[in-house]
mmCIF file of C-alpha atoms in Angstrom:
data_model
loop_
_atom_site.group_PDB
_atom_site.id
_atom_site.type_symbol
_atom_site.label_atom_id
_atom_site.label_comp_id
_atom_site.label_asym_id
_atom_site.label_seq_id
_atom_site.Cartn_x
_atom_site.Cartn_y
_atom_site.Cartn_z
ATOM 1 C CA UNK A 1 123.090 55.771 225.663
ATOM 2 C CA UNK A 2 124.824 53.807 222.952
ATOM 3 C CA UNK A 3 127.630 54.159 220.452
ATOM 4 C CA UNK A 4 128.866 52.304 217.395
ATOM 5 C CA UNK A 5 132.124 50.384 217.463
ATOM 6 C CA UNK A 6 133.320 48.232 214.567
ATOM 7 C CA UNK A 7 129.817 48.181 213.042
ATOM 8 C CA UNK A 8 128.217 47.024 216.304
ATOM 9 C CA UNK A 9 126.095 48.959 218.751
ATOM 10 C CA UNK A 10 127.515 49.067 222.258
ATOM 11 C CA UNK A 11 125.053 50.011 224.998
ATOM 12 C CA UNK A 12 124.265 49.325 228.641
ATOM 13 C CA UNK A 13 122.522 46.061 227.677
ATOM 14 C CA UNK A 14 125.652 44.830 225.875
ATOM 15 C CA UNK A 15 126.653 44.347 222.257
ATOM 16 C CA UNK A 16 123.856 44.573 219.684
ATOM 17 C CA UNK A 17 123.617 43.969 215.952
ATOM 18 C CA UNK A 18 123.016 47.111 213.908
ATOM 19 C CA UNK A 19 119.333 46.967 212.821
ATOM 20 C CA UNK A 20 120.290 48.277 209.388
ATOM 21 C CA UNK A 21 122.461 45.209 208.830
ATOM 22 C CA UNK A 22 119.648 42.767 209.628
ATOM 23 C CA UNK A 23 116.861 44.680 207.881
ATOM 24 C CA UNK A 24 117.006 42.400 204.824
ATOM 25 C CA UNK A 25 116.743 39.308 206.986
ATOM 26 C CA UNK A 26 113.782 40.663 208.931
ATOM 27 C CA UNK A 27 111.904 41.687 205.789
ATOM 28 C CA UNK A 28 112.225 38.332 203.992
ATOM 29 C CA UNK A 29 109.090 36.878 202.517
ATOM 30 C CA UNK A 30 108.052 33.283 203.048
ATOM 31 C CA UNK A 31 110.754 30.998 201.704
ATOM 32 C CA UNK A 32 109.238 28.348 199.453
ATOM 33 C CA UNK A 33 112.257 26.503 198.065
ATOM 34 C CA UNK A 34 114.675 24.382 200.061
ATOM 35 C CA UNK A 35 117.657 26.135 198.458
ATOM 36 C CA UNK A 36 116.347 29.534 199.583
ATOM 37 C CA UNK A 37 115.865 28.255 203.136
ATOM 38 C CA UNK A 38 119.434 26.975 203.142
ATOM 39 C CA UNK A 39 120.732 30.317 201.806
ATOM 40 C CA UNK A 40 118.808 32.110 204.532
ATOM 41 C CA UNK A 41 120.270 29.888 207.249
ATOM 42 C CA UNK A 42 123.761 30.562 205.877
ATOM 43 C CA UNK A 43 123.099 34.296 206.034
ATOM 44 C CA UNK A 44 122.136 34.065 209.719
ATOM 45 C CA UNK A 45 125.370 32.415 210.842
ATOM 46 C CA UNK A 46 126.876 35.710 211.985
ATOM 47 C CA UNK A 47 123.740 36.905 213.785
ATOM 48 C CA UNK A 48 123.604 33.776 215.928
ATOM 49 C CA UNK A 49 126.413 35.271 218.016
ATOM 50 C CA UNK A 50 123.925 37.874 219.253
ATOM 51 C CA UNK A 51 120.777 35.768 219.655
ATOM 52 C CA UNK A 52 120.282 33.688 222.788
ATOM 53 C CA UNK A 53 119.041 30.159 222.063
ATOM 54 C CA UNK A 54 119.556 30.656 218.322
ATOM 55 C CA UNK A 55 119.834 26.911 217.751
ATOM 56 C CA UNK A 56 116.443 26.298 219.366
ATOM 57 C CA UNK A 57 114.811 29.228 217.578
ATOM 58 C CA UNK A 58 116.128 28.200 214.164
ATOM 59 C CA UNK A 59 115.509 24.455 214.557
ATOM 60 C CA UNK A 60 112.183 24.369 212.640
ATOM 61 C CA UNK A 61 113.767 26.047 209.617
ATOM 62 C CA UNK A 62 116.879 23.896 209.906
ATOM 63 C CA UNK A 63 114.646 20.820 209.796
ATOM 64 C CA UNK A 64 113.129 22.071 206.535
ATOM 65 C CA UNK A 65 116.559 22.136 204.881
ATOM 66 C CA UNK A 66 117.153 18.429 205.467
ATOM 67 C CA UNK A 67 117.088 16.124 202.455
ATOM 68 C CA UNK A 68 114.343 13.894 203.893
ATOM 69 C CA UNK A 69 111.774 16.709 203.576
ATOM 70 C CA UNK A 70 109.775 16.597 200.317
ATOM 71 C CA UNK A 71 108.514 19.746 198.633
ATOM 72 C CA UNK A 72 105.518 19.964 196.333
#
């Protein structure tokens, strides 16, 4: 069983992010521009509280936002 408290889902497994709130993030298309990748990373700041090893998972995309990466 689960219930909602302060826009979070509380269940036996712990505190979960409401899937409705992350639907836009999940459905994103391939990000082609560095600015869009950076905007995406900014939008995930809150969700990292709920994702184990977020830093490791997001590292490849974080690397693509660095200024030393050239885009065609």
